[in-house]
XYZ file of N, CA and C in Angstrom:
675
model
N 46.202 -23.753 -44.579
C 46.053 -22.375 -45.379
C 45.006 -22.512 -46.285
N 43.755 -22.021 -46.271
C 42.760 -22.163 -47.229
C 43.371 -21.854 -48.703
N 42.256 -22.019 -49.501
C 42.418 -21.947 -51.027
C 42.031 -20.557 -51.349
N 42.721 -19.923 -51.889
C 42.861 -18.305 -52.339
C 41.513 -18.307 -53.015
N 40.722 -17.347 -52.811
C 39.476 -16.792 -53.164
C 38.164 -17.799 -52.881
N 38.498 -18.637 -51.614
C 37.401 -19.398 -51.134
C 36.273 -18.348 -50.526
N 36.504 -17.548 -49.526
C 35.794 -16.568 -49.036
C 34.947 -15.923 -49.900
N 35.587 -15.407 -50.947
C 34.665 -14.821 -51.942
C 33.795 -15.769 -52.617
N 33.906 -16.867 -52.954
C 33.471 -18.071 -53.619
C 31.913 -18.070 -52.638
N 32.334 -18.317 -51.365
C 31.167 -18.572 -50.147
C 30.327 -17.455 -50.211
N 30.856 -16.076 -50.305
C 30.007 -14.921 -50.180
C 29.025 -14.631 -51.520
N 29.699 -14.971 -52.627
C 28.881 -15.205 -53.626
C 27.945 -16.330 -53.742
N 27.935 -17.361 -53.299
C 27.126 -18.291 -53.325
C 25.787 -17.822 -52.306
N 26.245 -17.307 -51.366
C 25.044 -16.892 -50.297
C 24.288 -15.882 -51.077
N 24.993 -14.989 -51.814
C 24.159 -13.852 -52.668
C 23.235 -14.360 -53.911
N 23.858 -15.470 -54.325
C 23.163 -16.322 -55.533
C 22.000 -16.736 -55.015
N 22.019 -17.452 -53.630
C 20.638 -18.099 -53.062
C 19.604 -17.170 -52.631
N 20.328 -15.993 -52.130
C 19.275 -15.106 -51.734
C 18.403 -14.326 -53.261
N 19.249 -14.409 -54.070
C 18.643 -13.713 -55.179
C 17.569 -14.576 -55.868
N 17.610 -15.839 -55.521
C 16.653 -16.746 -55.995
C 15.468 -16.720 -55.078
N 15.415 -16.256 -53.896
C 14.094 -16.323 -53.245
C 13.352 -15.102 -53.314
N 12.148 -15.302 -53.247
C 11.090 -14.227 -53.182
C 11.258 -13.274 -51.747
N 11.280 -12.156 -52.275
C 11.239 -11.131 -50.856
C 9.905 -11.097 -50.435
N 9.629 -10.741 -49.197
C 8.472 -10.623 -48.450
C 8.522 -9.561 -47.823
N 7.502 -8.668 -47.699
C 7.340 -7.303 -47.125
C 6.437 -7.393 -46.109
N 6.581 -7.038 -44.836
C 5.765 -6.880 -43.741
C 4.696 -5.686 -44.028
N 3.645 -5.669 -44.028
C 2.545 -4.734 -44.150
C 2.313 -3.945 -43.127
N 3.348 -3.344 -42.424
C 3.086 -2.644 -41.297
C 2.594 -1.181 -41.591
N 1.464 -0.731 -40.855
C 1.147 -1.020 -39.499
C -0.194 -1.982 -39.628
N -0.426 -2.244 -41.036
C -1.785 -2.983 -41.090
C -1.670 -4.373 -40.276
N -0.438 -5.096 -40.620
C -0.110 -6.318 -40.075
C 0.938 -6.146 -39.054
N 0.459 -6.376 -37.722
C 1.633 -6.156 -36.595
C 2.593 -7.478 -36.532
N 3.516 -7.203 -36.276
C 4.731 -8.395 -36.264
C 4.339 -9.150 -34.849
N 4.708 -10.448 -34.943
C 4.818 -11.171 -33.801
C 6.083 -11.300 -32.996
N 5.804 -10.715 -32.047
C 7.261 -10.440 -31.376
C 7.391 -11.643 -30.259
N 8.497 -11.973 -29.981
C 8.981 -13.001 -29.365
C 8.473 -12.477 -27.608
N 8.007 -13.732 -26.798
C 7.389 -13.088 -25.563
C 8.446 -12.179 -24.541
N 9.760 -12.526 -24.725
C 10.640 -11.693 -23.920
C 11.048 -10.396 -24.664
N 10.083 -9.995 -25.585
C 10.683 -8.539 -26.167
C 10.765 -7.282 -25.037
N 11.674 -6.456 -25.351
C 11.979 -5.438 -24.422
C 11.376 -4.189 -25.228
N 10.223 -3.800 -25.031
C 9.514 -2.723 -25.639
C 9.367 -1.562 -24.890
N 8.612 -1.605 -23.670
C 8.674 -0.707 -22.668
C 8.524 -0.991 -21.330
N 9.023 -0.253 -20.412
C 8.559 -0.935 -18.703
C 7.485 -0.464 -18.220
N 6.989 -1.193 -17.877
C 5.673 -1.130 -16.920
C 5.665 -1.114 -15.565
N 4.907 -0.238 -14.888
C 5.068 -0.146 -13.448
C 3.770 -0.757 -12.543
N 3.983 -1.570 -11.841
C 2.954 -2.114 -10.941
C 2.971 -1.363 -9.692
N 2.376 -0.036 -9.312
C 2.281 0.721 -8.547
C 2.313 0.094 -6.904
N 1.268 -0.857 -6.765
C 0.943 -1.388 -5.365
C 2.098 -2.203 -4.757
N 3.129 -2.781 -5.983
C 4.126 -3.294 -5.163
C 5.541 -2.430 -4.878
N 5.514 -1.301 -5.331
C 6.664 -0.332 -5.043
C 6.460 0.091 -3.520
N 7.630 -0.171 -3.289
C 8.000 0.517 -1.732
C 8.743 1.704 -1.563
N 9.136 2.176 -2.652
C 10.099 3.511 -3.033
C 11.472 3.012 -2.051
N 11.762 1.877 -2.502
C 13.065 1.469 -1.796
C 14.449 2.130 -2.796
N 14.147 2.801 -4.035
C 15.057 3.565 -4.738
C 16.175 2.678 -5.256
N 16.051 1.489 -5.350
C 17.139 0.518 -5.968
C 17.147 0.726 -7.261
N 15.978 0.827 -8.086
C 16.066 0.781 -9.412
C 16.850 2.139 -9.960
N 16.602 3.284 -9.330
C 16.801 4.704 -9.611
C 18.593 4.666 -9.329
N 19.182 4.215 -8.254
C 20.339 4.037 -7.783
C 21.181 3.325 -8.852
N 20.384 2.017 -9.010
C 21.262 1.171 -10.220
C 21.160 1.485 -11.559
N 20.383 2.255 -12.000
C 20.142 2.890 -13.524
C 21.540 3.265 -14.083
N 22.110 2.751 -15.179
C 23.210 3.560 -15.490
C 23.113 4.746 -16.331
N 21.995 5.114 -16.663
C 21.465 6.366 -17.497
C 20.975 7.467 -16.439
N 20.529 6.960 -15.222
C 19.753 7.975 -14.663
C 18.671 8.552 -14.972
N 17.880 7.594 -15.577
C 16.623 8.050 -16.437
C 15.392 7.661 -15.499
N 15.602 7.374 -14.446
C 14.060 6.990 -13.578
C 14.136 8.209 -12.366
N 13.240 8.792 -12.470
C 12.888 9.913 -11.169
C 11.802 9.453 -10.208
N 11.872 9.389 -9.190
C 11.058 9.048 -8.051
C 10.996 10.257 -6.840
N 9.819 10.401 -6.611
C 9.359 11.408 -5.331
C 8.652 10.449 -4.404
N 8.586 10.683 -3.150
C 7.900 10.478 -2.141
C 7.939 10.966 -1.049
N 7.056 10.763 -0.120
C 6.808 11.604 1.325
C 6.786 10.312 2.334
N 6.906 10.673 3.442
C 6.515 9.534 4.663
C 5.196 10.190 5.340
N 4.503 8.811 5.726
C 3.304 9.078 6.363
C 3.321 8.334 7.774
N 2.741 8.822 8.632
C 2.681 7.959 10.124
C 1.470 6.869 10.051
N 1.793 5.924 10.347
C 0.594 4.821 10.292
C 0.321 4.603 11.802
N -0.787 4.799 12.109
C -1.301 4.652 13.806
C -0.804 3.004 14.217
N -0.854 3.005 15.668
C -0.683 1.776 15.979
C -1.703 0.719 15.633
N -1.402 -0.485 15.408
C -2.319 -1.453 15.307
C -3.137 -1.813 16.439
N -2.440 -1.709 17.868
C -3.038 -2.032 18.919
C -2.931 -1.047 19.879
N -3.630 -1.128 20.975
C -3.369 0.056 22.046
C -2.263 -0.118 22.766
N -1.357 0.998 22.908
C -0.121 1.122 23.570
C 1.100 0.532 22.669
N 0.760 0.218 21.306
C 1.732 0.088 20.248
C 2.430 1.213 19.975
N 3.184 1.040 19.120
C 3.979 2.021 18.343
C 3.874 2.492 17.063
N 3.691 3.564 16.940
C 3.542 4.124 15.462
C 4.398 4.018 14.701
N 4.168 3.726 13.534
C 5.000 3.536 12.132
C 5.096 4.440 11.155
N 6.195 4.557 10.406
C 6.058 5.481 9.171
C 6.429 4.578 7.982
N 5.710 5.045 6.632
C 5.841 4.319 5.546
C 6.303 5.270 4.320
N 6.845 4.862 3.539
C 6.952 5.827 2.272
C 5.963 5.641 1.331
N 5.191 6.922 0.896
C 4.212 7.083 0.048
C 4.574 7.554 -1.349
N 4.552 6.755 -2.306
C 4.993 7.378 -3.724
C 4.286 8.394 -4.275
N 4.827 9.446 -4.681
C 4.381 10.651 -5.220
C 4.551 10.728 -6.646
N 5.724 10.327 -7.226
C 6.091 10.400 -8.647
C 6.803 9.297 -9.083
N 6.569 8.455 -9.984
C 7.585 7.558 -10.585
C 7.549 7.745 -12.252
N 8.568 8.211 -12.684
C 8.824 8.588 -14.049
C 10.110 7.686 -14.622
N 10.011 7.288 -15.941
C 11.073 7.004 -16.568
C 11.203 7.800 -18.035
N 12.312 8.398 -18.353
C 12.735 9.127 -19.499
C 13.261 7.899 -20.531
N 12.194 7.549 -21.565
C 12.794 6.746 -22.573
C 13.515 7.047 -23.631
N 13.694 8.619 -23.689
C 14.764 9.292 -24.497
C 16.245 8.964 -24.096
N 16.472 8.615 -22.957
C 17.480 8.016 -22.248
C 17.956 6.818 -21.788
N 16.848 6.083 -21.787
C 16.592 4.725 -21.487
C 17.504 3.747 -22.660
N 18.557 3.105 -21.984
C 18.901 2.162 -23.128
C 18.422 0.557 -22.954
N 17.572 0.572 -22.343
C 16.723 -0.859 -22.163
C 17.573 -2.052 -22.000
N 18.496 -1.662 -20.793
C 19.510 -2.693 -20.188
C 18.643 -3.573 -19.280
N 17.423 -3.236 -18.775
C 16.616 -4.210 -17.968
C 17.255 -4.346 -16.378
N 18.210 -3.461 -16.029
C 19.015 -3.480 -14.666
C 17.711 -3.110 -13.736
N 16.941 -2.146 -13.984
C 15.796 -1.796 -13.049
C 14.886 -2.927 -12.594
N 14.563 -3.586 -13.635
C 13.821 -4.828 -13.509
C 14.226 -5.913 -12.796
N 15.583 -6.207 -12.827
C 16.081 -7.446 -12.199
C 16.596 -6.899 -10.758
N 16.890 -5.577 -10.360
C 17.209 -5.398 -9.022
C 15.968 -5.045 -8.066
N 14.938 -4.858 -8.679
C 13.640 -4.760 -7.996
C 13.149 -5.910 -7.319
N 13.152 -5.770 -5.720
C 13.091 -6.812 -5.016
C 11.579 -7.048 -4.686
N 10.716 -6.488 -5.464
C 9.247 -6.421 -4.884
C 8.301 -6.872 -6.352
N 8.861 -6.851 -7.277
C 8.239 -7.175 -8.577
C 7.406 -6.082 -8.850
N 7.935 -4.845 -9.049
C 7.069 -3.608 -9.189
C 7.248 -3.151 -10.817
N 8.352 -3.745 -11.468
C 8.773 -3.271 -12.830
C 8.794 -4.367 -13.667
N 8.148 -4.572 -15.086
C 8.097 -5.688 -15.997
C 8.320 -4.984 -17.330
N 8.817 -6.179 -17.942
C 8.832 -5.802 -19.644
C 7.644 -5.835 -20.282
N 7.353 -4.992 -21.153
C 6.243 -5.301 -21.926
C 6.483 -5.118 -23.462
N 5.960 -5.755 -24.271
C 6.268 -6.041 -25.801
C 5.932 -4.774 -26.659
N 5.123 -3.757 -25.767
C 4.698 -2.733 -26.579
C 5.695 -1.653 -26.944
N 5.695 -1.403 -28.103
C 6.672 -0.551 -28.853
C 6.285 0.572 -29.604
N 4.947 0.880 -29.746
C 4.629 1.846 -30.456
C 4.143 3.043 -29.405
N 5.330 3.803 -28.955
C 4.856 5.045 -28.199
C 6.125 5.950 -28.823
N 6.150 6.282 -30.076
C 6.998 7.194 -30.400
C 6.224 8.523 -30.459
N 6.802 9.433 -30.416
C 6.512 11.127 -30.004
C 7.091 12.164 -31.057
N 6.512 13.098 -31.345
C 7.059 14.068 -32.249
C 7.813 14.984 -31.217
N 7.658 15.172 -30.065
C 8.103 15.713 -29.086
C 8.937 15.001 -28.054
N 10.270 15.229 -27.915
C 11.257 14.255 -26.974
C 10.787 14.360 -25.598
N 10.318 15.373 -25.336
C 9.721 15.827 -24.030
C 8.650 14.854 -23.470
N 7.924 14.236 -24.412
C 6.636 13.442 -24.150
C 7.440 12.040 -24.024
N 8.383 11.998 -24.209
C 8.951 10.228 -23.832
C 9.277 10.060 -22.396
N 9.051 11.178 -21.635
C 9.200 10.995 -20.209
C 7.621 10.553 -19.809
N 7.411 9.204 -19.518
C 6.387 8.576 -19.018
C 6.203 8.381 -17.488
N 4.985 9.191 -16.797
C 4.637 9.504 -15.352
C 4.074 7.914 -15.163
N 3.799 7.729 -13.765
C 3.506 6.746 -13.477
C 2.169 6.046 -13.698
N 1.165 6.998 -14.260
C 0.107 6.820 -14.540
C 0.211 6.249 -16.069
N 0.924 6.556 -17.006
C 1.251 6.066 -18.351
C 1.778 4.664 -18.262
N 2.939 4.747 -16.834
C 3.464 3.374 -16.824
C 2.620 2.173 -16.180
N 1.761 2.714 -15.479
C 0.568 1.640 -14.996
C -0.249 1.215 -16.072
N -0.436 1.994 -17.040
C -1.196 1.499 -18.312
C -0.579 0.712 -19.178
N 0.774 0.536 -19.174
C 1.563 -0.403 -19.798
C 1.574 -1.722 -19.172
N 0.987 -1.962 -17.974
C 0.627 -3.290 -17.332
C -0.209 -4.139 -18.078
N -1.110 -3.431 -18.556
C -2.385 -4.506 -19.441
C -1.541 -4.814 -20.612
N -0.450 -4.707 -20.932
C 0.301 -5.221 -22.229
C 1.183 -6.022 -21.786
N 1.419 -6.322 -20.397
C 2.547 -7.079 -19.973
C 1.834 -8.795 -20.084
N 2.699 -9.686 -21.165
C 2.084 -11.024 -21.127
C 2.401 -11.756 -19.819
N 1.414 -12.773 -20.003
C 1.417 -13.720 -18.792
C 2.900 -14.366 -18.657
N 3.172 -14.857 -17.479
C 4.599 -15.328 -17.259
C 4.438 -16.832 -18.052
N 5.442 -17.375 -18.470
C 5.612 -18.653 -19.108
C 4.992 -19.750 -18.013
N 4.673 -20.944 -18.620
C 4.344 -22.080 -17.491
C 5.499 -22.634 -17.203
N 5.366 -23.157 -15.946
C 6.494 -23.885 -15.181
C 6.823 -25.152 -15.983
N 8.052 -25.537 -15.740
C 8.321 -26.957 -16.490
C 7.676 -28.004 -15.454
N 6.926 -28.991 -16.305
C 6.231 -29.927 -15.441
C 7.316 -30.720 -14.493
N 8.264 -30.777 -14.832
C 9.291 -31.461 -13.876
C 10.028 -30.672 -12.864
N 9.599 -29.404 -12.936
C 10.128 -28.460 -12.003
C 9.561 -28.637 -10.557
N 10.407 -28.400 -9.571
C 9.939 -28.402 -8.142
C 8.712 -27.360 -7.825
N 7.602 -27.674 -7.117
C 6.510 -26.739 -6.775
C 7.298 -25.665 -5.947
N 6.614 -24.587 -6.282
C 7.237 -23.515 -5.608
C 6.795 -23.483 -3.984
N 7.642 -23.008 -3.035
C 7.336 -23.385 -1.567
C 6.000 -22.664 -1.125
N 5.761 -21.334 -1.757
C 4.449 -20.727 -1.406
C 3.247 -21.557 -1.883
N 3.508 -22.049 -2.878
C 2.056 -22.794 -3.451
C 1.996 -24.135 -2.844
N 2.935 -24.710 -2.479
C 3.131 -26.182 -1.713
C 2.396 -25.537 -0.207
N 3.194 -24.820 0.384
C 2.467 -24.289 1.635
C 0.885 -23.847 1.572
N 0.395 -23.296 0.734
C -1.001 -22.923 0.701
C -1.736 -24.224 0.037
N -1.437 -25.231 -0.631
C -2.141 -26.430 -0.827
C -2.316 -27.210 0.331
N -1.094 -27.486 0.942
C -1.186 -28.220 2.101
C -2.259 -27.606 2.916
N -1.916 -26.410 3.443
C -2.978 -26.083 4.193
C -4.549 -25.928 3.917
N -4.833 -25.961 2.642
C -6.085 -26.171 2.038
C -6.527 -27.547 1.975
N -5.609 -28.339 2.026
C -6.028 -29.697 2.201
C -6.125 -30.032 3.574
N -5.376 -29.460 4.428
C -5.468 -29.559 6.044
C -6.895 -29.186 6.315
N -7.343 -27.920 5.935
C -8.585 -27.393 6.246
C -9.817 -28.380 5.666
N -9.481 -28.655 4.337
C -10.927 -29.752 3.821
C -10.949 -30.951 4.594
N -9.893 -31.447 5.125
C -9.851 -32.655 5.908
C -10.540 -32.443 7.148
N -10.201 -31.482 7.773
C -10.814 -31.050 8.936
C -12.180 -30.885 9.072
N -12.605 -30.152 7.955
C -14.209 -30.111 7.675
C -14.972 -31.403 7.466
N -14.100 -32.242 6.461
C -14.767 -33.419 6.345
C -15.044 -34.313 7.663
N -13.997 -34.364 8.387
C -13.868 -34.976 9.775
C -15.188 -34.507 10.690
N -15.217 -33.228 10.549
C -16.307 -32.549 11.652
C -17.580 -33.061 10.874
N -17.757 -32.942 9.595
C -19.090 -33.427 8.907
C -19.366 -34.768 9.337
N -18.217 -35.639 9.218
C -18.660 -37.099 9.488
C -19.067 -37.303 10.752
N -18.243 -36.703 11.767
C -18.744 -36.771 13.264
C -20.125 -36.144 13.571
N -20.558 -35.194 12.673
C -21.825 -34.761 12.924
C -22.684 -35.653 12.516
N -22.724 -36.112 11.351
C -23.600 -37.227 11.048
C -23.617 -38.311 11.750
N -22.457 -38.730 12.312
C -22.585 -40.032 13.138
C -23.464 -39.642 14.423
N -23.175 -38.524 14.929
C -24.094 -38.051 16.042
C -25.501 -38.179 15.741
N -25.780 -37.764 14.499
C -27.087 -37.535 13.936
C -27.865 -39.077 14.147
N -26.991 -39.865 13.491
C -27.620 -41.212 13.399
C -27.588 -42.053 14.703
N -26.602 -41.527 15.707
C -26.697 -42.187 16.893
C -27.936 -41.775 17.641
N -28.282 -40.470 17.466
C -29.535 -39.758 18.141
C -30.625 -40.454 17.739
N -30.744 -40.606 16.276
C -32.064 -41.183 15.600
C -32.179 -42.497 16.376
N -31.155 -43.401 16.209
C -31.403 -44.776 16.696
C -31.931 -44.861 17.993
N -31.288 -43.927 18.672
C -31.754 -43.816 20.346
C -33.063 -43.725 20.517
N -33.606 -42.550 19.591
C -35.008 -42.177 19.632
C -35.755 -43.564 19.192
N -35.649 -44.262 18.322
C -36.588 -45.375 17.773
C -36.510 -46.104 19.006
N -35.532 -46.555 19.503
C -35.343 -47.636 20.480
C -36.222 -47.210 21.658
N -35.986 -45.972 22.011
C -36.853 -45.538 23.102
C -38.321 -45.505 22.689
N -38.821 -45.305 21.367
C -40.319 -45.100 21.289
C -40.455 -46.762 21.259
N -39.963 -47.643 21.043
C -40.299 -49.073 20.638
C -40.163 -49.613 22.100
N -39.630 -49.376 22.999
C -39.766 -49.935 24.497
C -41.024 -49.109 25.230
N -41.240 -47.739 24.717
C -42.171 -47.277 25.510
C -43.489 -47.888 25.089
N -43.716 -48.191 23.616
C -45.002 -48.810 23.265
C -45.111 -50.109 23.457
N -44.063 -51.085 23.793
C -44.031 -52.291 24.435
C -44.817 -52.192 25.640
N -43.890 -51.382 26.670
C -44.563 -51.507 27.963
C -45.923 -50.993 28.059
N -46.285 -49.918 27.159
C -47.798 -49.523 27.369
C -48.714 -50.456 27.138
N -48.354 -51.350 25.847
C -49.066 -52.500 25.497
C -49.314 -53.238 26.503
N -48.244 -53.864 27.242
C -48.167 -55.008 27.816
C -48.967 -54.427 29.229
N -48.726 -53.349 29.803
C -49.573 -52.708 30.882
C -50.844 -52.683 30.693
N -51.167 -52.074 29.403
C -52.795 -51.914 29.063
C -53.292 -53.360 28.926
N -52.691 -54.155 28.541
C -53.235 -55.411 28.231
C -53.754 -56.213 29.893
N -52.449 -56.005 30.440
C -52.778 -56.390 32.134
C -53.673 -55.896 32.783
N -53.854 -54.552 32.570
C -54.693 -53.767 33.170
C -56.132 -54.007 32.563
N -56.097 -54.384 31.467
C -57.552 -54.759 30.912
C -58.168 -56.160 31.572
N -57.081 -57.060 31.703
C -57.485 -58.464 32.135
C -57.764 -58.202 33.661
N -56.899 -57.481 34.034
C -57.119 -57.245 35.744
C -58.521 -56.527 36.053
N -58.766 -55.526 35.333
C -60.127 -54.945 35.435
C -61.400 -55.948 35.005
N -61.119 -56.765 33.979
C -62.201 -57.890 33.624
C -62.211 -58.774 34.990
N -61.136 -58.983 35.587
C -61.283 -59.999 36.514
C -61.857 -59.303 37.805
N -61.456 -58.019 37.883
C -61.878 -57.291 39.031
C -63.489 -56.941 38.815
N -63.961 -56.860 37.559
C -65.519 -56.604 37.534
C -66.342 -58.105 37.718
N -65.552 -59.065 37.247
C -66.286 -60.356 37.317
C -66.943 -60.824 38.775
N -65.940 -60.625 39.712
C -66.770 -61.039 41.152
C -67.725 -59.741 41.422
N -67.686 -58.828 41.010
C -68.621 -57.672 41.269
C -69.906 -58.159 40.832
N -69.933 -58.302 39.614
C -71.093 -58.749 38.771
C -71.840 -59.840 39.409
N -70.907 -60.938 39.975
C -71.679 -62.229 40.616
C -72.287 -61.691 41.745
N -71.606 -60.780 42.551
C -72.063 -60.468 43.832
C -73.347 -59.694 43.684
N -73.511 -59.121 42.747
C -74.437 -58.057 42.367
C -75.858 -59.200 42.001
């Protein structure tokens, strides 16, 4: 059992320590606060990744996500192929007057179409203006911070590893092809040089021999004359 009045003494001690400290006032909005990187301000939409799977709207506990879409027929990629249909997003809106910022929609999105933005300055005088359509949600994407750097000791992602191996393999193939081309060029140059040397030597020998033979042939002719 504790000493009677110990809790009161601890509380008064905290009050006395706080009273001796100088208070600091943040001059907002002239000085903006430094928010943590994982702050939950507003939800941003990356429209290109949305496949209209409706998971975010179904899992939202407040039912504050409104999605409309229609189907379009995609022609066959090859002759004789089958036409396919795909969902096209018409409307994606979030009512932030109902949103409780639980983040379930961001967690369940399988295609990384929703992101947290630290932006929090979107107060409105009319509650109806707190329903942000997809154009407004797309603008919030510019305020989404970059993902944190990976742990140096972490395993490399499979996608990056596969891309790196493919790039290294292609670079090695290009280097081998270039070396083969240089070797072929050196071999052709050496063959041309040897051929020129052999031809010059033969011509010189034939020329000398022909000159000597001609001299020998002319000598008897002159004597006869």
